[in-house]
Amino acid sequence: MMDIFASVLRDKIRKDMNDYTDDMANGVCGDFAAYQKLCGVIQGLALAERHLLDLVEAQQKDEDDDERSTFTAGDSGAGSNSTNRKARRGNPY
């Protein structure tokens, strides 16, 4: 599910970045202030894309770790390893 969501969102972010870049290249900016604004929008979209990719990578790493993990000594087995690991990291989700 997360893979589909991330893929669709990344495609949308990438399309918006490309559209704004095309606008800049085609002279849509009437002045330097408009140019700076579009640069900021593109920079923000690039940052959002990077954060999304980092989240997907972290999720995949967590899934890989879950597949490899075994119960440790003293683990009662209650709850999932993912939930226990996230609780240890302080992640409320």
CSV table of C-alpha atoms in Angstrom, one decimal, residues 5 10-12 14-16 20 27 32 42 44 56 67-69 74 76-77 83 87 89:
chain,number,residue,atom,x,y,z
A,5,PHE,CA,1.0,5.8,-2.4
A,10,ARG,CA,6.4,11.0,-6.2
A,11,ASP,CA,5.0,11.1,-9.8
A,12,LYS,CA,2.8,14.1,-8.9
A,14,ARG,CA,8.0,15.2,-10.2
A,15,LYS,CA,5.3,16.4,-12.7
A,16,ASP,CA,4.8,19.6,-10.8
A,20,TYR,CA,7.4,24.7,-13.0
A,27,GLY,CA,9.8,32.9,-19.8
A,32,PHE,CA,13.1,38.6,-10.8
A,42,ILE,CA,10.8,24.0,-7.1
A,44,GLY,CA,10.4,22.9,-1.8
A,56,VAL,CA,10.1,4.8,1.7
A,67,GLU,CA,11.8,-10.4,8.1
A,68,ARG,CA,15.2,-11.1,9.6
A,69,SER,CA,14.4,-10.4,13.2
A,74,GLY,CA,13.2,-11.8,27.5
A,76,SER,CA,7.4,-12.3,25.6
A,77,GLY,CA,6.3,-12.3,22.0
A,83,THR,CA,5.5,-2.2,17.1
A,87,ALA,CA,8.1,2.0,20.6
A,89,ARG,CA,12.6,4.5,19.0
